[in-house]
Amino acid sequence: MNMNPVALIAGPTASGKSALALAMAAHGPVTIVNADSAQVYADLRILSARPDEAEMAQAPHRLFGHIDGAIACSAARWAAEATREIDTAHGQGRLPVLVGGTGLYLRTLLDGIAPVPEIDAQVRATVRALPVADAHAALACEDPAAAARLHPGDTTRVARALEVVRSTGRPLADWQAARVGGIGGRITLAPLILLPPRDWLAARCD
């Protein structure tokens, strides 16, 4: 089966990701899709080193600065939007180029998301009010595999595992094994990881 290609340019800030994406655009039709969790926000242009208007005029840019900073952008939302942009680019005969590399975003895009139902509000409030030691002890009874896997002091993950099994009747691992919506099985991903400039490295080592 022929699978549509998707390029990925990842690396730290100021490593040349945007410049490389624009260089690719000079050699063929591409659509540049933001995969950086900071660059989705409209009011973080400078802090996130988002491409300027002149750069964005050189090729179609998608999912850059399209969300108000007061609104949280989840990995699920970004993955759904990125999937639409990738499919649109393929339909136009363009190569989608993901630029950024926020790990959670990319994993959700490629592997999908666990279809955990909305957690009952009362269950969540009760679980989140427990001291982490008590929550971990309860988890050991209700989801022993998760309790064995998680550090007893990991407040966030212990609470998440406990609220999921209490609210849904199924361990979180079961939901995670049933991920839906990922596009990894229908594309060919060509990743490129850029290293930062030497002066950037030197500054971190001084």
PDB file of N, CA and C in Angstrom, residues 110-163:
ATOM      1  N   LEU A 110       0.468  10.623  15.837  1.00  0.00           N
ATOM      2  CA  LEU A 110       0.851   9.363  15.206  1.00  0.00           C
ATOM      3  C   LEU A 110       0.138   8.152  15.810  1.00  0.00           C
ATOM      4  N   ASP A 111       0.047   8.117  17.133  1.00  0.00           N
ATOM      5  CA  ASP A 111      -0.474   6.929  17.810  1.00  0.00           C
ATOM      6  C   ASP A 111      -1.933   7.041  18.210  1.00  0.00           C
ATOM      7  N   GLY A 112      -2.489   8.252  18.162  1.00  0.00           N
ATOM      8  CA  GLY A 112      -3.866   8.439  18.577  1.00  0.00           C
ATOM      9  C   GLY A 112      -3.966   8.757  20.058  1.00  0.00           C
ATOM     10  N   ILE A 113      -5.169   8.810  20.551  1.00  0.00           N
ATOM     11  CA  ILE A 113      -5.414   9.179  21.943  1.00  0.00           C
ATOM     12  C   ILE A 113      -6.300   8.130  22.595  1.00  0.00           C
ATOM     13  N   ALA A 114      -6.052   7.887  23.873  1.00  0.00           N
ATOM     14  CA  ALA A 114      -6.876   6.935  24.604  1.00  0.00           C
ATOM     15  C   ALA A 114      -8.291   7.504  24.748  1.00  0.00           C
ATOM     16  N   PRO A 115      -9.308   6.734  24.360  1.00  0.00           N
ATOM     17  CA  PRO A 115     -10.688   7.258  24.377  1.00  0.00           C
ATOM     18  C   PRO A 115     -11.323   7.202  25.764  1.00  0.00           C
ATOM     19  N   VAL A 116     -10.639   7.784  26.745  1.00  0.00           N
ATOM     20  CA  VAL A 116     -11.164   7.771  28.117  1.00  0.00           C
ATOM     21  C   VAL A 116     -12.402   8.661  28.196  1.00  0.00           C
ATOM     22  N   PRO A 117     -13.524   8.132  28.677  1.00  0.00           N
ATOM     23  CA  PRO A 117     -14.716   8.980  28.815  1.00  0.00           C
ATOM     24  C   PRO A 117     -14.474  10.102  29.821  1.00  0.00           C
ATOM     25  N   GLU A 118     -15.334  11.090  29.790  1.00  0.00           N
ATOM     26  CA  GLU A 118     -15.221  12.189  30.750  1.00  0.00           C
ATOM     27  C   GLU A 118     -15.350  11.642  32.172  1.00  0.00           C
ATOM     28  N   ILE A 119     -14.439  12.078  33.018  1.00  0.00           N
ATOM     29  CA  ILE A 119     -14.428  11.591  34.396  1.00  0.00           C
ATOM     30  C   ILE A 119     -15.548  12.258  35.195  1.00  0.00           C
ATOM     31  N   ASP A 120     -16.253  11.451  35.968  1.00  0.00           N
ATOM     32  CA  ASP A 120     -17.304  11.986  36.830  1.00  0.00           C
ATOM     33  C   ASP A 120     -16.712  13.045  37.761  1.00  0.00           C
ATOM     34  N   ALA A 121     -17.353  14.193  37.815  1.00  0.00           N
ATOM     35  CA  ALA A 121     -16.820  15.326  38.568  1.00  0.00           C
ATOM     36  C   ALA A 121     -16.675  15.008  40.053  1.00  0.00           C
ATOM     37  N   GLN A 122     -17.621  14.275  40.614  1.00  0.00           N
ATOM     38  CA  GLN A 122     -17.554  13.941  42.031  1.00  0.00           C
ATOM     39  C   GLN A 122     -16.413  12.970  42.310  1.00  0.00           C
ATOM     40  N   VAL A 123     -16.228  12.019  41.403  1.00  0.00           N
ATOM     41  CA  VAL A 123     -15.118  11.074  41.548  1.00  0.00           C
ATOM     42  C   VAL A 123     -13.799  11.826  41.497  1.00  0.00           C
ATOM     43  N   ARG A 124     -13.675  12.721  40.538  1.00  0.00           N
ATOM     44  CA  ARG A 124     -12.425  13.481  40.407  1.00  0.00           C
ATOM     45  C   ARG A 124     -12.163  14.299  41.672  1.00  0.00           C
ATOM     46  N   ALA A 125     -13.164  14.989  42.170  1.00  0.00           N
ATOM     47  CA  ALA A 125     -12.971  15.820  43.358  1.00  0.00           C
ATOM     48  C   ALA A 125     -12.556  14.977  44.558  1.00  0.00           C
ATOM     49  N   THR A 126     -13.173  13.815  44.705  1.00  0.00           N
ATOM     50  CA  THR A 126     -12.841  12.943  45.834  1.00  0.00           C
ATOM     51  C   THR A 126     -11.414  12.430  45.736  1.00  0.00           C
ATOM     52  N   VAL A 127     -11.032  11.993  44.545  1.00  0.00           N
ATOM     53  CA  VAL A 127      -9.683  11.455  44.341  1.00  0.00           C
ATOM     54  C   VAL A 127      -8.636  12.545  44.533  1.00  0.00           C
ATOM     55  N   ARG A 128      -8.865  13.710  43.951  1.00  0.00           N
ATOM     56  CA  ARG A 128      -7.872  14.779  44.032  1.00  0.00           C
ATOM     57  C   ARG A 128      -7.721  15.332  45.452  1.00  0.00           C
ATOM     58  N   ALA A 129      -8.695  15.078  46.313  1.00  0.00           N
ATOM     59  CA  ALA A 129      -8.603  15.543  47.701  1.00  0.00           C
ATOM     60  C   ALA A 129      -7.796  14.591  48.581  1.00  0.00           C
ATOM     61  N   LEU A 130      -7.506  13.398  48.076  1.00  0.00           N
ATOM     62  CA  LEU A 130      -6.774  12.412  48.874  1.00  0.00           C
ATOM     63  C   LEU A 130      -5.289  12.746  48.934  1.00  0.00           C
ATOM     64  N   PRO A 131      -4.638  12.545  50.072  1.00  0.00           N
ATOM     65  CA  PRO A 131      -3.179  12.595  50.111  1.00  0.00           C
ATOM     66  C   PRO A 131      -2.633  11.535  49.159  1.00  0.00           C
ATOM     67  N   VAL A 132      -1.492  11.781  48.552  1.00  0.00           N
ATOM     68  CA  VAL A 132      -0.988  10.869  47.538  1.00  0.00           C
ATOM     69  C   VAL A 132      -0.750   9.471  48.097  1.00  0.00           C
ATOM     70  N   ALA A 133      -0.337   9.365  49.350  1.00  0.00           N
ATOM     71  CA  ALA A 133      -0.113   8.043  49.948  1.00  0.00           C
ATOM     72  C   ALA A 133      -1.419   7.253  50.023  1.00  0.00           C
ATOM     73  N   ASP A 134      -2.506   7.935  50.403  1.00  0.00           N
ATOM     74  CA  ASP A 134      -3.807   7.270  50.470  1.00  0.00           C
ATOM     75  C   ASP A 134      -4.298   6.900  49.078  1.00  0.00           C
ATOM     76  N   ALA A 135      -4.069   7.792  48.107  1.00  0.00           N
ATOM     77  CA  ALA A 135      -4.491   7.517  46.738  1.00  0.00           C
ATOM     78  C   ALA A 135      -3.743   6.314  46.176  1.00  0.00           C
ATOM     79  N   HIS A 136      -2.454   6.237  46.467  1.00  0.00           N
ATOM     80  CA  HIS A 136      -1.657   5.105  45.971  1.00  0.00           C
ATOM     81  C   HIS A 136      -2.094   3.803  46.640  1.00  0.00           C
ATOM     82  N   ALA A 137      -2.421   3.850  47.920  1.00  0.00           N
ATOM     83  CA  ALA A 137      -2.902   2.658  48.614  1.00  0.00           C
ATOM     84  C   ALA A 137      -4.230   2.185  48.020  1.00  0.00           C
ATOM     85  N   ALA A 138      -5.114   3.137  47.700  1.00  0.00           N
ATOM     86  CA  ALA A 138      -6.390   2.785  47.081  1.00  0.00           C
ATOM     87  C   ALA A 138      -6.170   2.207  45.678  1.00  0.00           C
ATOM     88  N   LEU A 139      -5.223   2.788  44.973  1.00  0.00           N
ATOM     89  CA  LEU A 139      -4.923   2.309  43.627  1.00  0.00           C
ATOM     90  C   LEU A 139      -4.387   0.877  43.667  1.00  0.00           C
ATOM     91  N   ALA A 140      -3.620   0.560  44.703  1.00  0.00           N
ATOM     92  CA  ALA A 140      -3.072  -0.793  44.836  1.00  0.00           C
ATOM     93  C   ALA A 140      -4.190  -1.831  44.942  1.00  0.00           C
ATOM     94  N   CYS A 141      -5.335  -1.427  45.481  1.00  0.00           N
ATOM     95  CA  CYS A 141      -6.485  -2.329  45.591  1.00  0.00           C
ATOM     96  C   CYS A 141      -7.313  -2.363  44.307  1.00  0.00           C
ATOM     97  N   GLU A 142      -7.467  -1.198  43.665  1.00  0.00           N
ATOM     98  CA  GLU A 142      -8.387  -1.076  42.539  1.00  0.00           C
ATOM     99  C   GLU A 142      -7.720  -1.272  41.176  1.00  0.00           C
ATOM    100  N   ASP A 143      -6.424  -0.991  41.083  1.00  0.00           N
ATOM    101  CA  ASP A 143      -5.668  -1.202  39.843  1.00  0.00           C
ATOM    102  C   ASP A 143      -4.230  -1.537  40.237  1.00  0.00           C
ATOM    103  N   PRO A 144      -4.010  -2.774  40.689  1.00  0.00           N
ATOM    104  CA  PRO A 144      -2.682  -3.153  41.202  1.00  0.00           C
ATOM    105  C   PRO A 144      -1.555  -2.955  40.196  1.00  0.00           C
ATOM    106  N   ALA A 145      -1.828  -3.215  38.927  1.00  0.00           N
ATOM    107  CA  ALA A 145      -0.781  -3.071  37.916  1.00  0.00           C
ATOM    108  C   ALA A 145      -0.318  -1.626  37.817  1.00  0.00           C
ATOM    109  N   ALA A 146      -1.252  -0.677  37.866  1.00  0.00           N
ATOM    110  CA  ALA A 146      -0.891   0.736  37.801  1.00  0.00           C
ATOM    111  C   ALA A 146      -0.133   1.146  39.051  1.00  0.00           C
ATOM    112  N   ALA A 147      -0.580   0.668  40.207  1.00  0.00           N
ATOM    113  CA  ALA A 147       0.097   1.013  41.456  1.00  0.00           C
ATOM    114  C   ALA A 147       1.534   0.511  41.457  1.00  0.00           C
ATOM    115  N   ALA A 148       1.749  -0.676  40.890  1.00  0.00           N
ATOM    116  CA  ALA A 148       3.104  -1.232  40.832  1.00  0.00           C
ATOM    117  C   ALA A 148       3.979  -0.457  39.860  1.00  0.00           C
ATOM    118  N   ARG A 149       3.359   0.106  38.840  1.00  0.00           N
ATOM    119  CA  ARG A 149       4.103   0.813  37.796  1.00  0.00           C
ATOM    120  C   ARG A 149       4.458   2.238  38.203  1.00  0.00           C
ATOM    121  N   LEU A 150       3.610   2.874  38.998  1.00  0.00           N
ATOM    122  CA  LEU A 150       3.773   4.292  39.324  1.00  0.00           C
ATOM    123  C   LEU A 150       4.518   4.495  40.638  1.00  0.00           C
ATOM    124  N   HIS A 151       5.305   5.551  40.685  1.00  0.00           N
ATOM    125  CA  HIS A 151       5.989   5.916  41.938  1.00  0.00           C
ATOM    126  C   HIS A 151       4.938   6.369  42.953  1.00  0.00           C
ATOM    127  N   PRO A 152       5.029   5.908  44.189  1.00  0.00           N
ATOM    128  CA  PRO A 152       4.016   6.263  45.197  1.00  0.00           C
ATOM    129  C   PRO A 152       3.869   7.764  45.439  1.00  0.00           C
ATOM    130  N   GLY A 153       4.888   8.535  45.076  1.00  0.00           N
ATOM    131  CA  GLY A 153       4.812   9.972  45.293  1.00  0.00           C
ATOM    132  C   GLY A 153       4.409  10.765  44.065  1.00  0.00           C
ATOM    133  N   ASP A 154       4.061  10.086  42.973  1.00  0.00           N
ATOM    134  CA  ASP A 154       3.698  10.764  41.729  1.00  0.00           C
ATOM    135  C   ASP A 154       2.229  11.188  41.802  1.00  0.00           C
ATOM    136  N   THR A 155       1.995  12.332  42.398  1.00  0.00           N
ATOM    137  CA  THR A 155       0.632  12.787  42.684  1.00  0.00           C
ATOM    138  C   THR A 155      -0.266  12.797  41.451  1.00  0.00           C
ATOM    139  N   THR A 156       0.214  13.373  40.363  1.00  0.00           N
ATOM    140  CA  THR A 156      -0.626  13.550  39.168  1.00  0.00           C
ATOM    141  C   THR A 156      -1.001  12.219  38.541  1.00  0.00           C
ATOM    142  N   ARG A 157      -0.023  11.354  38.317  1.00  0.00           N
ATOM    143  CA  ARG A 157      -0.297  10.088  37.629  1.00  0.00           C
ATOM    144  C   ARG A 157      -1.089   9.112  38.503  1.00  0.00           C
ATOM    145  N   VAL A 158      -0.795   9.110  39.799  1.00  0.00           N
ATOM    146  CA  VAL A 158      -1.555   8.240  40.703  1.00  0.00           C
ATOM    147  C   VAL A 158      -3.021   8.662  40.721  1.00  0.00           C
ATOM    148  N   ALA A 159      -3.264   9.963  40.846  1.00  0.00           N
ATOM    149  CA  ALA A 159      -4.643  10.459  40.869  1.00  0.00           C
ATOM    150  C   ALA A 159      -5.349  10.156  39.556  1.00  0.00           C
ATOM    151  N   ARG A 160      -4.656  10.335  38.445  1.00  0.00           N
ATOM    152  CA  ARG A 160      -5.269  10.066  37.140  1.00  0.00           C
ATOM    153  C   ARG A 160      -5.670   8.598  37.020  1.00  0.00           C
ATOM    154  N   ALA A 161      -4.765   7.705  37.387  1.00  0.00           N
ATOM    155  CA  ALA A 161      -5.074   6.281  37.282  1.00  0.00           C
ATOM    156  C   ALA A 161      -6.241   5.898  38.178  1.00  0.00           C
ATOM    157  N   LEU A 162      -6.280   6.466  39.391  1.00  0.00           N
ATOM    158  CA  LEU A 162      -7.348   6.124  40.328  1.00  0.00           C
ATOM    159  C   LEU A 162      -8.695   6.676  39.871  1.00  0.00           C
ATOM    160  N   GLU A 163      -8.711   7.922  39.386  1.00  0.00           N
ATOM    161  CA  GLU A 163      -9.992   8.493  38.969  1.00  0.00           C
ATOM    162  C   GLU A 163     -10.541   7.784  37.735  1.00  0.00           C
TER     163      GLU A 163
END
